[in-house]
Amino acid sequence: MSLKELNDNDLQAILTFTISLARKAGDLILQGSEAIQQSGSNVDEKKNSVDLVTEYDVKVEELVKKEIAATYPDFKFIGEESYAAGSRNPLTDDPTFCVDPIGERRPMQPLVRPFVYRKPFTVDGTTNFVHGFPWVCISLGLIYKKRPVLGVIFNPFLNWLYHGIKGQGSYLSRNGGEPLRLPLSKSPKPLGTLNHALIAVEWGNDRTLDPLDKRSLSFRNLAGDPDGGVPKDEWLILYVRWGARR
């Protein structure tokens, strides 16, 4: 397989491998959750009491990295934990797996988001994992020529698996069933206003006063009723789903 030219057959083979790897990593996540709930496990604070890392974040990433290296030894690798520890290889045109070992994905979040190379992942699911809240997933993406081309997201607690290849649609498999093409609604209606939307918010890991005040204002503008005196802030509609911050 050429490192410079991945064709559709190559991507399909990589997707099959990545789905299998996500399920294997999911088994380890479940084992870790059981261990933490039963007897406790090592939990460290990256920055504060809500920015957490467990030994299972590291174990899952190590498992994924080892499996990728064995199957695709010439592919590059970017992982959240190794990135945070200082391993920050430059992004090149070579195929590069980008991995969040224990993350969080909300149902309305796009499967493939614009990739910004400052920190591979910005939404943390370890807090959910530590507290036994089952909104946890393993996220695996393939970047090729500096563009996302393939993604797999697996929640082992719910047994929901999202996957997609660029230009071929995105799919959801629930409880091992047949993949369902997204969106699940056959005739999704355009969203006229946020009054008809389900909005999820992320407080982030910086809990100092200034960012909390700014996020609180953003959330107020999103959820507030303009007829009740809450001013509209239209630009937030464009940016909130992409993780933009004031």
mmCIF file of C-alpha atoms in Angstrom:
data_model
loop_
_atom_site.group_PDB
_atom_site.id
_atom_site.type_symbol
_atom_site.label_atom_id
_atom_site.label_comp_id
_atom_site.label_asym_id
_atom_site.label_seq_id
_atom_site.Cartn_x
_atom_site.Cartn_y
_atom_site.Cartn_z
ATOM 1 C CA MET A 1 0.000 0.000 0.000
ATOM 2 C CA SER A 2 1.452 3.336 -0.998
ATOM 3 C CA LEU A 3 1.786 5.865 1.781
ATOM 4 C CA LYS A 4 1.071 8.630 -0.710
ATOM 5 C CA GLU A 5 -2.031 7.256 -2.397
ATOM 6 C CA LEU A 6 -4.750 5.523 -0.397
ATOM 7 C CA ASN A 7 -7.603 4.282 -2.576
ATOM 8 C CA ASP A 8 -11.145 3.307 -1.629
ATOM 9 C CA ASN A 9 -10.197 -0.329 -1.103
ATOM 10 C CA ASP A 10 -7.379 0.714 1.221
ATOM 11 C CA LEU A 11 -9.732 2.897 3.260
ATOM 12 C CA GLN A 12 -12.314 0.101 3.500
ATOM 13 C CA ALA A 13 -9.656 -2.291 4.812
ATOM 14 C CA ILE A 14 -8.458 0.327 7.306
ATOM 15 C CA LEU A 15 -12.059 0.892 8.442
ATOM 16 C CA THR A 16 -12.556 -2.842 9.088
ATOM 17 C CA PHE A 17 -9.346 -2.898 11.132
ATOM 18 C CA THR A 18 -10.295 0.270 13.031
ATOM 19 C CA ILE A 19 -13.755 -1.015 13.952
ATOM 20 C CA SER A 20 -12.231 -4.232 15.322
ATOM 21 C CA LEU A 21 -9.657 -2.207 17.244
ATOM 22 C CA ALA A 22 -12.328 0.086 18.693
ATOM 23 C CA ARG A 23 -14.251 -2.914 20.027
ATOM 24 C CA LYS A 24 -11.086 -4.394 21.542
ATOM 25 C CA ALA A 25 -10.329 -1.079 23.223
ATOM 26 C CA GLY A 26 -13.945 -0.912 24.383
ATOM 27 C CA ASP A 27 -13.505 -4.201 26.239
ATOM 28 C CA LEU A 28 -10.561 -2.692 28.119
ATOM 29 C CA ILE A 29 -12.589 0.434 28.937
ATOM 30 C CA LEU A 30 -15.328 -1.735 30.450
ATOM 31 C CA GLN A 31 -12.753 -3.647 32.481
ATOM 32 C CA GLY A 32 -11.345 -0.374 33.740
ATOM 33 C CA SER A 33 -14.750 0.962 34.695
ATOM 34 C CA GLU A 34 -15.490 -2.180 36.676
ATOM 35 C CA ALA A 35 -12.129 -1.947 38.450
ATOM 36 C CA ILE A 36 -12.641 1.695 39.397
ATOM 37 C CA GLN A 37 -16.175 1.129 40.676
ATOM 38 C CA GLN A 38 -15.275 -1.997 42.652
ATOM 39 C CA SER A 39 -11.945 -1.204 44.216
ATOM 40 C CA GLY A 40 -10.778 2.183 43.021
ATOM 41 C CA SER A 41 -7.970 2.881 40.603
ATOM 42 C CA ASN A 42 -5.315 5.484 40.037
ATOM 43 C CA VAL A 43 -6.827 8.805 39.039
ATOM 44 C CA ASP A 44 -4.553 11.807 38.520
ATOM 45 C CA GLU A 45 -5.440 15.437 37.949
ATOM 46 C CA LYS A 46 -3.968 16.951 34.774
ATOM 47 C CA LYS A 47 -4.926 20.476 35.723
ATOM 48 C CA ASN A 48 -7.620 20.423 38.398
ATOM 49 C CA SER A 49 -10.347 18.211 39.862
ATOM 50 C CA VAL A 50 -12.270 18.025 36.573
ATOM 51 C CA ASP A 51 -9.297 17.525 34.222
ATOM 52 C CA LEU A 52 -8.557 13.885 34.960
ATOM 53 C CA VAL A 53 -6.463 11.053 33.616
ATOM 54 C CA THR A 54 -6.643 7.437 34.767
ATOM 55 C CA GLU A 55 -4.288 4.536 34.244
ATOM 56 C CA TYR A 56 -6.867 3.239 31.767
ATOM 57 C CA ASP A 57 -6.539 6.294 29.523
ATOM 58 C CA VAL A 58 -2.891 5.315 29.192
ATOM 59 C CA LYS A 59 -3.566 1.568 28.890
ATOM 60 C CA VAL A 60 -6.148 2.042 26.145
ATOM 61 C CA GLU A 61 -3.880 4.367 24.189
ATOM 62 C CA GLU A 62 -0.971 1.922 24.526
ATOM 63 C CA LEU A 63 -3.158 -0.935 23.283
ATOM 64 C CA VAL A 64 -4.309 1.083 20.283
ATOM 65 C CA LYS A 65 -0.806 2.285 19.435
ATOM 66 C CA LYS A 66 0.594 -1.253 19.613
ATOM 67 C CA GLU A 67 -2.126 -2.706 17.375
ATOM 68 C CA ILE A 68 -1.734 0.061 14.793
ATOM 69 C CA ALA A 69 2.052 -0.313 14.733
ATOM 70 C CA ALA A 70 1.726 -4.066 14.161
ATOM 71 C CA THR A 71 -0.730 -3.708 11.271
ATOM 72 C CA TYR A 72 0.301 -0.368 9.738
ATOM 73 C CA PRO A 73 3.928 0.158 10.841
ATOM 74 C CA ASP A 74 4.470 3.099 8.470
ATOM 75 C CA PHE A 75 1.473 5.081 9.697
ATOM 76 C CA LYS A 76 2.039 7.957 12.104
ATOM 77 C CA PHE A 77 0.278 8.233 15.456
ATOM 78 C CA ILE A 78 -1.107 11.083 17.570
ATOM 79 C CA GLY A 79 -2.655 10.188 20.923
ATOM 80 C CA GLU A 80 -4.165 12.423 23.571
ATOM 81 C CA GLU A 81 -2.133 11.058 26.476
ATOM 82 C CA SER A 82 1.192 10.868 24.648
ATOM 83 C CA TYR A 83 0.533 14.331 23.197
ATOM 84 C CA ALA A 84 -0.123 15.695 26.675
ATOM 85 C CA ALA A 85 3.092 14.041 27.866
ATOM 86 C CA GLY A 86 5.098 15.941 25.257
ATOM 87 C CA SER A 87 5.147 13.624 22.220
ATOM 88 C CA ARG A 88 4.156 16.126 19.531
ATOM 89 C CA ASN A 89 5.293 14.966 16.133
ATOM 90 C CA PRO A 90 4.507 17.370 13.283
ATOM 91 C CA LEU A 91 1.503 16.543 11.164
ATOM 92 C CA THR A 92 2.585 15.459 7.665
ATOM 93 C CA ASP A 93 0.865 14.155 4.537
ATOM 94 C CA ASP A 94 1.457 10.572 5.707
ATOM 95 C CA PRO A 95 -1.503 8.546 7.004
ATOM 96 C CA THR A 96 -1.817 9.395 10.692
ATOM 97 C CA PHE A 97 -4.084 7.794 13.274
ATOM 98 C CA CYS A 98 -5.471 10.314 15.758
ATOM 99 C CA VAL A 99 -6.761 8.732 18.965
ATOM 100 C CA ASP A 100 -8.698 9.790 22.045
ATOM 101 C CA PRO A 101 -8.583 6.704 24.306
ATOM 102 C CA ILE A 102 -11.434 7.669 26.635
ATOM 103 C CA GLY A 103 -13.484 10.549 25.316
ATOM 104 C CA GLU A 104 -17.036 11.851 25.146
ATOM 105 C CA ARG A 105 -19.284 12.232 22.134
ATOM 106 C CA ARG A 106 -22.726 13.776 22.157
ATOM 107 C CA PRO A 107 -25.387 12.438 19.795
ATOM 108 C CA MET A 108 -25.571 15.607 17.710
ATOM 109 C CA GLN A 109 -21.829 16.095 17.401
ATOM 110 C CA PRO A 110 -20.500 15.652 13.846
ATOM 111 C CA LEU A 111 -18.530 12.449 13.247
ATOM 112 C CA VAL A 112 -15.758 14.216 11.364
ATOM 113 C CA ARG A 113 -14.903 17.701 12.584
ATOM 114 C CA PRO A 114 -12.455 20.219 11.139
ATOM 115 C CA PHE A 115 -9.014 19.197 12.386
ATOM 116 C CA VAL A 116 -7.018 21.879 14.166
ATOM 117 C CA TYR A 117 -3.496 20.846 15.102
ATOM 118 C CA ARG A 118 -3.073 22.480 18.474
ATOM 119 C CA LYS A 119 -4.333 19.664 20.672
ATOM 120 C CA PRO A 120 -5.834 16.541 19.112
ATOM 121 C CA PHE A 121 -8.888 16.407 21.364
ATOM 122 C CA THR A 122 -10.770 19.052 23.271
ATOM 123 C CA VAL A 123 -13.648 17.200 24.911
ATOM 124 C CA ASP A 124 -12.825 14.897 27.797
ATOM 125 C CA GLY A 125 -14.849 11.806 28.755
ATOM 126 C CA THR A 126 -12.587 10.628 31.577
ATOM 127 C CA THR A 127 -14.683 12.454 34.177
ATOM 128 C CA ASN A 128 -17.716 10.440 33.055
ATOM 129 C CA PHE A 129 -15.611 7.267 33.094
ATOM 130 C CA VAL A 130 -14.353 7.861 36.641
ATOM 131 C CA HIS A 131 -17.860 8.529 37.967
ATOM 132 C CA GLY A 132 -19.469 5.568 36.222
ATOM 133 C CA PHE A 133 -21.540 7.701 33.850
ATOM 134 C CA PRO A 134 -21.785 5.692 30.616
ATOM 135 C CA TRP A 135 -21.336 8.566 28.132
ATOM 136 C CA VAL A 136 -17.815 7.423 27.305
ATOM 137 C CA CYS A 137 -16.220 6.345 24.038
ATOM 138 C CA ILE A 138 -13.037 5.452 22.213
ATOM 139 C CA SER A 139 -12.453 7.760 19.236
ATOM 140 C CA LEU A 140 -10.201 6.748 16.340
ATOM 141 C CA GLY A 141 -9.600 8.898 13.287
ATOM 142 C CA LEU A 142 -7.371 8.658 10.243
ATOM 143 C CA ILE A 143 -5.807 11.822 8.855
ATOM 144 C CA TYR A 144 -4.387 11.639 5.328
ATOM 145 C CA LYS A 145 -2.695 14.516 3.551
ATOM 146 C CA LYS A 146 -3.647 16.616 6.601
ATOM 147 C CA ARG A 147 -7.376 15.958 6.136
ATOM 148 C CA PRO A 148 -9.692 13.637 8.114
ATOM 149 C CA VAL A 149 -10.747 10.737 5.880
ATOM 150 C CA LEU A 150 -12.053 8.070 8.268
ATOM 151 C CA GLY A 151 -13.530 7.929 11.733
ATOM 152 C CA VAL A 152 -14.742 5.352 14.248
ATOM 153 C CA ILE A 153 -16.372 6.192 17.579
ATOM 154 C CA PHE A 154 -17.446 3.396 19.918
ATOM 155 C CA ASN A 155 -19.339 3.611 23.206
ATOM 156 C CA PRO A 156 -18.832 0.199 24.838
ATOM 157 C CA PHE A 157 -21.374 0.882 27.598
ATOM 158 C CA LEU A 158 -24.218 1.454 25.142
ATOM 159 C CA ASN A 159 -22.690 -0.745 22.409
ATOM 160 C CA TRP A 160 -23.153 2.046 19.881
ATOM 161 C CA LEU A 161 -20.614 2.296 17.079
ATOM 162 C CA TYR A 162 -20.383 5.232 14.673
ATOM 163 C CA HIS A 163 -18.195 4.989 11.596
ATOM 164 C CA GLY A 164 -17.637 6.775 8.333
ATOM 165 C CA ILE A 165 -15.337 7.283 5.374
ATOM 166 C CA LYS A 166 -15.097 10.669 3.694
ATOM 167 C CA GLY A 167 -17.519 10.871 0.785
ATOM 168 C CA GLN A 168 -19.240 7.574 1.683
ATOM 169 C CA GLY A 169 -21.573 8.640 4.471
ATOM 170 C CA SER A 170 -21.615 8.002 8.206
ATOM 171 C CA TYR A 171 -23.326 5.089 9.957
ATOM 172 C CA LEU A 172 -24.501 3.959 13.370
ATOM 173 C CA SER A 173 -24.613 0.349 14.554
ATOM 174 C CA ARG A 174 -26.489 -0.323 17.794
ATOM 175 C CA ASN A 175 -26.001 -3.520 19.803
ATOM 176 C CA GLY A 176 -24.098 -5.149 16.969
ATOM 177 C CA GLY A 177 -26.924 -4.618 14.486
ATOM 178 C CA GLU A 178 -26.751 -3.610 10.859
ATOM 179 C CA PRO A 179 -25.237 -0.170 10.188
ATOM 180 C CA LEU A 180 -27.873 2.538 9.794
ATOM 181 C CA ARG A 181 -26.979 5.462 7.570
ATOM 182 C CA LEU A 182 -27.082 8.848 9.255
ATOM 183 C CA PRO A 183 -29.138 10.883 9.690
ATOM 184 C CA LEU A 184 -31.595 8.343 11.091
ATOM 185 C CA SER A 185 -34.513 10.582 10.189
ATOM 186 C CA LYS A 186 -35.439 10.013 6.558
ATOM 187 C CA SER A 187 -36.665 13.562 6.097
ATOM 188 C CA PRO A 188 -34.808 15.781 8.561
ATOM 189 C CA LYS A 189 -36.354 19.213 8.772
ATOM 190 C CA PRO A 190 -34.157 22.305 8.661
ATOM 191 C CA LEU A 191 -33.576 23.875 12.047
ATOM 192 C CA GLY A 192 -35.337 27.203 11.978
ATOM 193 C CA THR A 193 -34.364 28.398 15.454
ATOM 194 C CA LEU A 194 -32.616 27.100 18.548
ATOM 195 C CA ASN A 195 -36.023 26.912 20.213
ATOM 196 C CA HIS A 196 -36.430 23.559 18.446
ATOM 197 C CA ALA A 197 -32.931 22.282 19.209
ATOM 198 C CA LEU A 198 -31.490 19.987 21.846
ATOM 199 C CA ILE A 199 -28.462 21.861 23.176
ATOM 200 C CA ALA A 200 -25.618 20.208 25.074
ATOM 201 C CA VAL A 201 -22.954 22.321 26.738
ATOM 202 C CA GLU A 202 -19.399 21.644 27.886
ATOM 203 C CA TRP A 203 -17.985 23.536 30.865
ATOM 204 C CA GLY A 204 -14.382 22.727 29.943
ATOM 205 C CA ASN A 205 -11.490 22.005 32.251
ATOM 206 C CA ASP A 206 -10.571 25.592 33.108
ATOM 207 C CA ARG A 207 -12.761 26.457 36.088
ATOM 208 C CA THR A 208 -11.274 29.852 36.915
ATOM 209 C CA LEU A 209 -13.600 32.831 37.127
ATOM 210 C CA ASP A 210 -13.046 34.507 33.747
ATOM 211 C CA PRO A 211 -13.711 31.498 31.464
ATOM 212 C CA LEU A 212 -16.622 30.383 33.645
ATOM 213 C CA ASP A 213 -18.225 33.812 33.366
ATOM 214 C CA LYS A 214 -17.800 33.829 29.579
ATOM 215 C CA ARG A 215 -19.214 30.320 29.167
ATOM 216 C CA SER A 216 -22.132 31.115 31.475
ATOM 217 C CA LEU A 217 -22.958 34.132 29.317
ATOM 218 C CA SER A 218 -22.752 32.023 26.167
ATOM 219 C CA PHE A 219 -25.040 29.365 27.633
ATOM 220 C CA ARG A 220 -27.507 32.030 28.771
ATOM 221 C CA ASN A 221 -27.631 33.479 25.273
ATOM 222 C CA LEU A 222 -28.140 30.028 23.758
ATOM 223 C CA ALA A 223 -30.878 28.803 26.072
ATOM 224 C CA GLY A 224 -32.526 32.061 27.073
ATOM 225 C CA ASP A 225 -35.809 33.344 25.700
ATOM 226 C CA PRO A 226 -35.312 36.571 23.687
ATOM 227 C CA ASP A 227 -38.958 37.465 24.362
ATOM 228 C CA GLY A 228 -38.163 37.196 28.052
ATOM 229 C CA GLY A 229 -35.386 39.769 27.871
ATOM 230 C CA VAL A 230 -32.389 37.569 27.015
ATOM 231 C CA PRO A 231 -30.517 39.193 24.093
ATOM 232 C CA LYS A 232 -29.837 37.146 21.002
ATOM 233 C CA ASP A 233 -26.236 36.379 20.138
ATOM 234 C CA GLU A 234 -26.462 34.938 16.662
ATOM 235 C CA TRP A 235 -22.776 34.201 16.175
ATOM 236 C CA LEU A 236 -22.917 31.650 18.966
ATOM 237 C CA ILE A 237 -25.204 29.515 16.822
ATOM 238 C CA LEU A 238 -22.419 29.204 14.275
ATOM 239 C CA TYR A 239 -19.607 28.465 16.673
ATOM 240 C CA VAL A 240 -20.929 26.525 19.637
ATOM 241 C CA ARG A 241 -20.941 23.130 17.902
ATOM 242 C CA TRP A 242 -17.321 23.540 16.795
ATOM 243 C CA GLY A 243 -15.911 24.184 20.236
ATOM 244 C CA ALA A 244 -15.117 27.846 19.649
ATOM 245 C CA ARG A 245 -14.445 29.887 22.761
ATOM 246 C CA ARG A 246 -14.796 33.558 23.453
#
